[in-house]
Tab-separated table of C-alpha atoms and ligand atoms in Angstrom:
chain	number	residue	atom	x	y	z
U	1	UNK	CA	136.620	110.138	127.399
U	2	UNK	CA	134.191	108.282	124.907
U	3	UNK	CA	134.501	110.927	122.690
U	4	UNK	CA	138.615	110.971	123.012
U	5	UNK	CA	138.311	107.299	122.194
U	6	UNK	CA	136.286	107.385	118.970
U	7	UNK	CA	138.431	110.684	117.596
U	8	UNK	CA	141.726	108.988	118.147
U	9	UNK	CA	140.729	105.145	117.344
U	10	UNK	CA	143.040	103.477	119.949
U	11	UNK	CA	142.018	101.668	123.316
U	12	UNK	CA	142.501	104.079	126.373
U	13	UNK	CA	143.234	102.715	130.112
U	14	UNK	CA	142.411	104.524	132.880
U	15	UNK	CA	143.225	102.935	136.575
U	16	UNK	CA	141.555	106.149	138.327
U	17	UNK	CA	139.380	107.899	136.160
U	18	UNK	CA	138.324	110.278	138.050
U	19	UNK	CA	141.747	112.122	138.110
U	20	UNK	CA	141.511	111.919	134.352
U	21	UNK	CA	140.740	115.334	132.832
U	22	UNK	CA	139.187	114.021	129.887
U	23	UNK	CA	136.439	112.948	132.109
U	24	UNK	CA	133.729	115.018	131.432
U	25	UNK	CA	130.749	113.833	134.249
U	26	UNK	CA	132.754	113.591	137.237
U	27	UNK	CA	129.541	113.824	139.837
U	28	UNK	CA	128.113	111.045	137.837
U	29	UNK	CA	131.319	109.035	137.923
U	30	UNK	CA	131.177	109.775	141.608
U	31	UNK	CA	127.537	109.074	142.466
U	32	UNK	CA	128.130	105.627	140.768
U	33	UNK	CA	131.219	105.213	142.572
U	34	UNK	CA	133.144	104.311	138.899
U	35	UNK	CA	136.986	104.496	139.242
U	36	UNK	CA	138.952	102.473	136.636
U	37	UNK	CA	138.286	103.096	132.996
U	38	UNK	CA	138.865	100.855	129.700
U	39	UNK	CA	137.587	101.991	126.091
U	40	UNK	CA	138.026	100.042	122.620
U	41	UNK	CA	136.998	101.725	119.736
U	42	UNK	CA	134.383	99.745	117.759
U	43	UNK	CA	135.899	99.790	113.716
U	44	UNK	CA	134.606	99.995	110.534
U	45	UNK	CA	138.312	99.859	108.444
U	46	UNK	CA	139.446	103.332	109.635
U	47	UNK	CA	136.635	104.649	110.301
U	48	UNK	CA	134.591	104.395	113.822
U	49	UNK	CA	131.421	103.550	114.286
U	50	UNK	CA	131.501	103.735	118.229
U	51	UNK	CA	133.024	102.556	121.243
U	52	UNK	CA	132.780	99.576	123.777
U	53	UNK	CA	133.240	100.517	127.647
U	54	UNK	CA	133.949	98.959	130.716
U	55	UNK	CA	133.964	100.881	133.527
U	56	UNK	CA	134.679	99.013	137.534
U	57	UNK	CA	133.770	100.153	141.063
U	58	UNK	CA	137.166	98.784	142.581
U	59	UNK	CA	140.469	100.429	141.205
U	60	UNK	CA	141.890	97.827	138.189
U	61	UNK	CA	144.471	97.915	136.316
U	62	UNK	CA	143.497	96.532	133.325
U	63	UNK	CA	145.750	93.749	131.871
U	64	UNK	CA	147.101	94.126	128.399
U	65	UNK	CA	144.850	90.499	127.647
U	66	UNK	CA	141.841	91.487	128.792
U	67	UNK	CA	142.298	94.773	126.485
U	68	UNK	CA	142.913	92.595	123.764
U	69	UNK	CA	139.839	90.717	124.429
U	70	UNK	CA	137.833	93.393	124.180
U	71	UNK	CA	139.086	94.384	121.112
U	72	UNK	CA	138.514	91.681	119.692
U	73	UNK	CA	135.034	91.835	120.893
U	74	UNK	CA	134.815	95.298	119.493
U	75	UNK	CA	135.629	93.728	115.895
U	76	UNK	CA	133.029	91.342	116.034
U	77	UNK	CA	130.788	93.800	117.465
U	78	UNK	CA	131.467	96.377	114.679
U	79	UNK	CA	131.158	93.560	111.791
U	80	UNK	CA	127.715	92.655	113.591
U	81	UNK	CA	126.735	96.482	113.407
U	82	UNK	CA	127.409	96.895	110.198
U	83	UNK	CA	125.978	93.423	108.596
U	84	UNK	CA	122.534	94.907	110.169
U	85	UNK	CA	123.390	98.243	108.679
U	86	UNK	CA	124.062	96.791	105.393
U	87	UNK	CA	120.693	94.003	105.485
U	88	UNK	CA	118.528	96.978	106.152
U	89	UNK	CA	119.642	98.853	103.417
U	90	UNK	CA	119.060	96.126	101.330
U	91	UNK	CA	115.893	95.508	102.448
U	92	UNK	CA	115.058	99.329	101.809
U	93	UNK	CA	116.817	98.839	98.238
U	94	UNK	CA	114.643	95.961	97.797
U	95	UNK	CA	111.567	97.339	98.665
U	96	UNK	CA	112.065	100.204	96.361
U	97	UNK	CA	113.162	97.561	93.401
U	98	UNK	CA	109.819	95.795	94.220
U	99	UNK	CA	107.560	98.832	93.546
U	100	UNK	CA	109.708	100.415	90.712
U	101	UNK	CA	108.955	96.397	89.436
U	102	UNK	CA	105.210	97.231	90.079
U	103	UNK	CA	104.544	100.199	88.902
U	104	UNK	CA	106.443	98.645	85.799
U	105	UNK	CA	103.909	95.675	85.692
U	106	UNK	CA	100.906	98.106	85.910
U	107	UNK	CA	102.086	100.464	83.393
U	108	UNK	CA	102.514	97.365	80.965
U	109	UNK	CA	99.126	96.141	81.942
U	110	UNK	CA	97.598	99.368	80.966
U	111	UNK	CA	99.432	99.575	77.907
U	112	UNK	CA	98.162	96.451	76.753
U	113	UNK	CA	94.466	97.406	77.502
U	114	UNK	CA	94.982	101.047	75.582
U	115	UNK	CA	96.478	99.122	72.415
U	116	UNK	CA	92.771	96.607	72.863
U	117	UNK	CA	90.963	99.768	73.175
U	118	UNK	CA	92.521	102.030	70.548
U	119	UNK	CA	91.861	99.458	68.128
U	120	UNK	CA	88.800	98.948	69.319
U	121	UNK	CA	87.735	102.977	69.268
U	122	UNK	CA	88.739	102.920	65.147
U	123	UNK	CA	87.458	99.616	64.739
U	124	UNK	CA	83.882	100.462	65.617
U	125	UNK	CA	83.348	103.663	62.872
U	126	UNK	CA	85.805	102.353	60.809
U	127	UNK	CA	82.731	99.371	60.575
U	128	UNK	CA	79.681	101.664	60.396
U	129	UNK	CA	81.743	103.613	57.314
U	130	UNK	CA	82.345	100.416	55.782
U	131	UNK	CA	78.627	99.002	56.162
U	132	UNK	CA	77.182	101.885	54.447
U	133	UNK	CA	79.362	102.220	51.782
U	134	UNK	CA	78.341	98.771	51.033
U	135	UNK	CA	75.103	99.294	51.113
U	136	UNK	CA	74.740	102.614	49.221
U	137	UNK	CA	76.660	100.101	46.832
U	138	UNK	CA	73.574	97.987	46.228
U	139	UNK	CA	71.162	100.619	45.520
U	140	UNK	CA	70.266	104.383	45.766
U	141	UNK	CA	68.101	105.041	49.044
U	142	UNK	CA	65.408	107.890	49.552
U	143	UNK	CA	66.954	111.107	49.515
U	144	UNK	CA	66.115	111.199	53.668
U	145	UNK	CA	67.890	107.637	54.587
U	146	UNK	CA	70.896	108.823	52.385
U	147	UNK	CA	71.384	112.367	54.598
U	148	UNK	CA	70.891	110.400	57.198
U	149	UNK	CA	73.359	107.974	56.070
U	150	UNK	CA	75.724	110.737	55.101
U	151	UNK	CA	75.848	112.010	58.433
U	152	UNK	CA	76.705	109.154	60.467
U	153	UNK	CA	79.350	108.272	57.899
U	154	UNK	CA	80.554	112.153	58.422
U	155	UNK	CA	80.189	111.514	62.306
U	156	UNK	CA	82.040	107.823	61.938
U	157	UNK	CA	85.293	110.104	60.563
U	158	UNK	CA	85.593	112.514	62.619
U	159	UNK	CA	85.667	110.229	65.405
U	160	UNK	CA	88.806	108.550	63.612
U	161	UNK	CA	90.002	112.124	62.818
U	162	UNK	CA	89.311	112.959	66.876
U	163	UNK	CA	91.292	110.091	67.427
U	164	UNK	CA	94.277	110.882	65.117
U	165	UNK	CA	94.549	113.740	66.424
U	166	UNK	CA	94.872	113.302	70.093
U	167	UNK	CA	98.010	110.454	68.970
U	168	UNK	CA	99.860	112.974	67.234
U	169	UNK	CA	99.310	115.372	70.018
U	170	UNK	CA	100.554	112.698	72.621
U	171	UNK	CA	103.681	112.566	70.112
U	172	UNK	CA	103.694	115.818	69.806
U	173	UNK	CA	103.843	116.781	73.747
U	174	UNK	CA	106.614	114.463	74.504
U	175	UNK	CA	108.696	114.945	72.439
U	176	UNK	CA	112.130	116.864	74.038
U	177	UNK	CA	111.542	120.650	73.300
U	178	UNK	CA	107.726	120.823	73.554
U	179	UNK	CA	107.914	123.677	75.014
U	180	UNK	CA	109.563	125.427	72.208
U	181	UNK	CA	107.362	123.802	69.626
U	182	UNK	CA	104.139	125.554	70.949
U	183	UNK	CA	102.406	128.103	68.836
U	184	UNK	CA	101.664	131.306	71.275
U	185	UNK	CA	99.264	133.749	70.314
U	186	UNK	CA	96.333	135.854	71.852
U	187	UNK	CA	93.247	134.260	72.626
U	188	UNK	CA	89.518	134.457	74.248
U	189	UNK	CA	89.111	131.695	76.755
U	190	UNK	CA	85.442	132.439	75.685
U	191	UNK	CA	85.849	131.760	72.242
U	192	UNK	CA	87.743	128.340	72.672
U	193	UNK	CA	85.302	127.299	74.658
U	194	UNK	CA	82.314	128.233	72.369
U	195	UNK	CA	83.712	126.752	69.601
U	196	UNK	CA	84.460	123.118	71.819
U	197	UNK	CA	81.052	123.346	72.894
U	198	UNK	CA	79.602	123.732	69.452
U	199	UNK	CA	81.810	120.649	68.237
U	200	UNK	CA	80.013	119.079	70.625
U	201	UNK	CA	76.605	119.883	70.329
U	202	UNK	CA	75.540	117.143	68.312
U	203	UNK	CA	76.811	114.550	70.904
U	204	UNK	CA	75.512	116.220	73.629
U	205	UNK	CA	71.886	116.302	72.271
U	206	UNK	CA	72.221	112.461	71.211
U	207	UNK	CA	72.551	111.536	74.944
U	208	UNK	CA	70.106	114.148	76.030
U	209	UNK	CA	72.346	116.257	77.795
U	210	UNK	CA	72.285	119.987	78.390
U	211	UNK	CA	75.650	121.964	77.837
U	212	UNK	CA	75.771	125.594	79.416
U	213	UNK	CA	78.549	128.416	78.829
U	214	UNK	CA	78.870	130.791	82.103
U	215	UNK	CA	81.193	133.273	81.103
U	216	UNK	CA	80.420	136.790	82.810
U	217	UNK	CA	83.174	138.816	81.573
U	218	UNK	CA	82.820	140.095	77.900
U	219	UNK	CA	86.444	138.628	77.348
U	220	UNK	CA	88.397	136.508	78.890
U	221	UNK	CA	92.041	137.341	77.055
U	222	UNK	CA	95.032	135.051	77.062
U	223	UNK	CA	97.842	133.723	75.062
U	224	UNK	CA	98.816	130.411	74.736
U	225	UNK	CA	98.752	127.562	71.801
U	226	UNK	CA	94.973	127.750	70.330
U	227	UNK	CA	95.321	123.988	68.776
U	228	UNK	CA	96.236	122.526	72.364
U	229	UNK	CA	94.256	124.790	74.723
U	230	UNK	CA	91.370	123.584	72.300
U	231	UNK	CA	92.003	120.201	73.033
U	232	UNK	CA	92.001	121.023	76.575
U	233	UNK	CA	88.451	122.256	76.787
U	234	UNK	CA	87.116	119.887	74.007
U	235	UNK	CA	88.301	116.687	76.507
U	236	UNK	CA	87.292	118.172	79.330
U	237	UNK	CA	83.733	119.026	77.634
U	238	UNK	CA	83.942	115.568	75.871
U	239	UNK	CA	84.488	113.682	79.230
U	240	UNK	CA	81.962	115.653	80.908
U	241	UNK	CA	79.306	114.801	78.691
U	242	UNK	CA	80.261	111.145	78.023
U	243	UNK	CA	79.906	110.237	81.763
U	244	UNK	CA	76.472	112.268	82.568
U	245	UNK	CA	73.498	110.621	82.126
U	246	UNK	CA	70.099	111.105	79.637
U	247	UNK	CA	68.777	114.708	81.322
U	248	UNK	CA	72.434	115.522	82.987
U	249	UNK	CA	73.531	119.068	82.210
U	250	UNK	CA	76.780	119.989	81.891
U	251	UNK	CA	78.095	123.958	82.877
U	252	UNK	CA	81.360	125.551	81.453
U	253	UNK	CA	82.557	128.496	83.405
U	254	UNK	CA	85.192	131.096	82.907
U	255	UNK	CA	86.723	133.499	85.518
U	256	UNK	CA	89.042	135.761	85.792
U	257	UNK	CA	91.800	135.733	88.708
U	258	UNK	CA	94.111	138.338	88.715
U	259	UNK	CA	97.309	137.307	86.640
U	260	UNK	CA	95.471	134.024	85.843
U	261	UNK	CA	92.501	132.616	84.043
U	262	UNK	CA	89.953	129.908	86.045
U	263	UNK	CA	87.698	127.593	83.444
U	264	UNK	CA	85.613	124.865	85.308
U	265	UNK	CA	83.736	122.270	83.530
U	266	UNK	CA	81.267	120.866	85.678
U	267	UNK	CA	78.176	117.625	85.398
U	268	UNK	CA	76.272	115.589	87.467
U	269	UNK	CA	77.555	112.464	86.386
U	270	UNK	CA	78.622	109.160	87.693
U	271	UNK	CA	81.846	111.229	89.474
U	272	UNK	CA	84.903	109.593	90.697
U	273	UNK	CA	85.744	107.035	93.184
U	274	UNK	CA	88.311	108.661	95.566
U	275	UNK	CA	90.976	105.827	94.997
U	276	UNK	CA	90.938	106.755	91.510
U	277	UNK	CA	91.041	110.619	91.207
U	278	UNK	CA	95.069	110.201	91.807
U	279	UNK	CA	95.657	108.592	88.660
U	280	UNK	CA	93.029	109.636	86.441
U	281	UNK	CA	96.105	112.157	85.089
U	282	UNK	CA	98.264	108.742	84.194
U	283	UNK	CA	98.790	108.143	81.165
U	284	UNK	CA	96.655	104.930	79.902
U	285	UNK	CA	94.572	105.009	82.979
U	286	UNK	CA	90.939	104.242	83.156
U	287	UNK	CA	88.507	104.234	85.551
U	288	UNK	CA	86.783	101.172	83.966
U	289	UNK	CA	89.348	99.990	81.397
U	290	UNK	CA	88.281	95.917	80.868
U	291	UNK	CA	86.867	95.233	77.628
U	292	UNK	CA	83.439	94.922	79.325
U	293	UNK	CA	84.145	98.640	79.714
U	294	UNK	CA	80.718	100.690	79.443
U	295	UNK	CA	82.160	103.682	77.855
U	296	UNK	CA	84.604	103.926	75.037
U	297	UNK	CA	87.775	105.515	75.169
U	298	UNK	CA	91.687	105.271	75.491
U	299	UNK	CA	92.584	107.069	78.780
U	300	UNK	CA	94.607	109.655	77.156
U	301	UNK	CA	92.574	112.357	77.263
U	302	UNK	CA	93.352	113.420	81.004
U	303	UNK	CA	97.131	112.840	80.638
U	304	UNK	CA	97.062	114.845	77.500
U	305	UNK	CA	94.644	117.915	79.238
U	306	UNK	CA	97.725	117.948	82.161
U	307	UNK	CA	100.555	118.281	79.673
U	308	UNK	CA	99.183	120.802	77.661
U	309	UNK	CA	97.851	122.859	80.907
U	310	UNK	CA	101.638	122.503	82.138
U	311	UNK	CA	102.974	122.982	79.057
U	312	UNK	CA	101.567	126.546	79.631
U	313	UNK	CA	102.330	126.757	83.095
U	314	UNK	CA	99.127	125.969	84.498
U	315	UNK	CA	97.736	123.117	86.478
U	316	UNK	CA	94.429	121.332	86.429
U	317	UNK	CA	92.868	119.869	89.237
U	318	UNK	CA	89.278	117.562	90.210
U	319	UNK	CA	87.209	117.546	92.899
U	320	UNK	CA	84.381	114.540	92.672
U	321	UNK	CA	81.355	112.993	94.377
U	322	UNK	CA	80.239	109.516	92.985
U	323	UNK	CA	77.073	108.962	91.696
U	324	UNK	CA	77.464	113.360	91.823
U	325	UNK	CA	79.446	113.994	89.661
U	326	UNK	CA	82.874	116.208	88.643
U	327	UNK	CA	84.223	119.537	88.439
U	328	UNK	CA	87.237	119.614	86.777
U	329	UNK	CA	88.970	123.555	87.292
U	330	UNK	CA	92.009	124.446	84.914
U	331	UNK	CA	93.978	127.746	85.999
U	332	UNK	CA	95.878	129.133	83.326
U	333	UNK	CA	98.594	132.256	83.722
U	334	UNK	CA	96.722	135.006	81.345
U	335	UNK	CA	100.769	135.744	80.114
U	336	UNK	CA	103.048	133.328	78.227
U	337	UNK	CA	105.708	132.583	80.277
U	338	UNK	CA	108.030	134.980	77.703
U	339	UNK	CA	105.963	137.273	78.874
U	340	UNK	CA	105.078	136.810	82.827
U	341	UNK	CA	106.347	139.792	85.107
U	342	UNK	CA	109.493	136.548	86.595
U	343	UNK	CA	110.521	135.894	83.235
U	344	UNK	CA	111.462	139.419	82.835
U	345	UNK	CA	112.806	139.927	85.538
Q	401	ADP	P1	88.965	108.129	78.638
Q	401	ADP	O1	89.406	108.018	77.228
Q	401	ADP	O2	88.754	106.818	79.298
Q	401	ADP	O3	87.836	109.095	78.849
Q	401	ADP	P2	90.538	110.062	80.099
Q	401	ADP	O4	92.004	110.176	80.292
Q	401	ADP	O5	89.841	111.200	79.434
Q	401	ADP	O6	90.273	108.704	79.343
Q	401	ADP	O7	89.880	109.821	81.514
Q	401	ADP	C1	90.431	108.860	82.401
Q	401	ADP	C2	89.351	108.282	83.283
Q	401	ADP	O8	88.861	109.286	84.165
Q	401	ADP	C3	88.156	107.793	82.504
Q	401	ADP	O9	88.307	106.444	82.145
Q	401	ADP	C4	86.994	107.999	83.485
Q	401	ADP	O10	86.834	106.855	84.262
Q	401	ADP	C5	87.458	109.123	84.388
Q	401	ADP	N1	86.781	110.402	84.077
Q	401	ADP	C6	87.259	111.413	83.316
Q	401	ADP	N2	86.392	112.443	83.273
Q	401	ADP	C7	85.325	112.084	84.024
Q	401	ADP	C8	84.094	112.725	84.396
Q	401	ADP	N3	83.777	113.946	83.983
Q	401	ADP	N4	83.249	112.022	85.205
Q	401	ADP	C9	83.554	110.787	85.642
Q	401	ADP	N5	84.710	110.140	85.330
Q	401	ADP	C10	85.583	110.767	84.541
């Protein structure tokens, strides 16, 4: 009978319900000893949102008043129901405004900090260039100072260069057809990695750290965009080293997995907090991004190493200990997507 009363949307009146067959629980009618019937639906406009009984013990016949009044209780009933339907959605709205608004505010916040700290990381070489230059001006040093001297000012640029480089690559990445933009061609996961870890040699033995290349297999073949997927290993490598300490040693390994390739770079160093390793893929974000900040840096590098591995279909992924340190593991399909057995398909 509910049910008759919310598809139709009048009132029904029953004086003996039981005799009714719309009634649908007749034992229960009976056990309760129910025998007059009257039903308002409760309504929205046209549509309805439920209905409002009243059921009596004695046999009543229910006045045409007293099914008004009901009614009318229905309506404010219905209006009630769907004020609280309407404040919680709001309140769900709101709470979703409030944290688009925060995330907002923290993305600003770490914008500001990586425009401090990208001027600051060109600032610094940008200095030491400028200070010898000025004071090879003033005289010509022994032929050891001036190597010397030559080589910091070569080290100085290519840290600007370095840092060049990964902005135009941000650029490039985002920008609409990335995808299409990428330069695939046949590679050795082996090579790429020998020639990041020879870039960064000299750094390594500066701090005193030991860099190792674990590759087992003779090659390790793959296509994908050499440029990018050298960036990938030469950040991951970069980071590794940058956050060991003096005596740290730092191991690059390559596998092969079936259709896909594994490379893990692995240290010992200071590792990751666990409320951080979420969002050390942001863009921006920092571990320790204040200007008291220990290490230098911009907090691109991650967020660049994920686009480029999904640029190629692959994902990257960290497991950390603090005060352990990282292993960072990028899986890469061996195939350009052109070329992977779905594509075809
Ligand atoms: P940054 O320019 O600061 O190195 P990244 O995007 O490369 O920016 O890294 C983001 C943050 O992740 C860093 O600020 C650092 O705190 C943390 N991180 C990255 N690699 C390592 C690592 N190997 N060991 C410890 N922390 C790391």
């Amino acid at each position: 009978m509910t049910g008759w009363g919310a598809a139709n949307g009048h009132p029904l009146m029953l004086p003996a319900m039981r005799s009714d067959p719309r009634l649908g629980f007749n034992t229960l009618a009976e056990r309760y000893g129910y025998r007059s019937y009257l039903c308002v639906p409760l309504k929205r406009g046209e549509e309805v949102l439920g209905t409002l009984e009243v059921v009596t013990k004695e046999t009543r016949r229910f006045r045409p008043e007293e099914r008004d009044l009901l009614a009318a209780f229905a309506g404010a009933a219905a209006v009630a129901i769907e004020n609280a339907r309407l404040f919680e959605a709001t309140r769900f709205h709101l709470g979703q405004l409030e944290e688009a608004n925060r995330r907002l505010e923290e993305l600003d916040r770490l914008r500001r900090e990586y425009l401090r700290n990208v001027s600051h990381e060109f600032r610094t070489p940008l200095t030491v260039i400028k200070g010898y230059a000025e004071f090879l001006l003033e005289g010509t040093p022994e032929p050891a100072s001036f190597q010397e001297i030559m080589r910091v000012v070569l080290e100085s640029g290519d840290r600007v260069i370095d840092l060049v480089d990964t902005l135009i690559e941000v650029s490039r990445i985002e920008q609409g057809d990335a995808e299409r933009s990428l330069e695939i061609q046949s590679l050795d996961l082996g090579q790429l990695a020998l020639a990041s870890v020879e870039s960064l040699q000299r750094f390594a033995a500066k701090k005193g750290v030991l860099v190792d290349l674990d590759f087992p297999e003779e090659r390790l073949p793959l296509e994908g965009d050499e440029g990018l997927l050298h960036q990938v290993v030469r950040k991951l490598l970069d980071n590794a080293v940058k956050y060991s300490s003096p005596g740290g040693r730092v191991v690059v390994r390559g596998r092969s997995r079936g259709e896909e390739l594994r490379l893990d770079v692995e240290d010992g160093g200071i590792g990751i907090a666990a409320e951080h390793v979420p969002r050390i893929f942001d863009k921006f974000y920092m571990v320790d991004g204040g200007i008291t900040r220990r290490q230098g840096g911009t907090g691109v590098g991650l967020y660049l190493v994920r686009e480029i591995v999904r640029l190629h279909r692959g994902t990257v992924e960290v497991e950390s200990r603090p005060g352990q340190g990282s292993v960072f593991s990028v899986r890469l399909p061996r195939l350009h997507l052109s070329r992977q057995p779905e594509a075809r398909a």
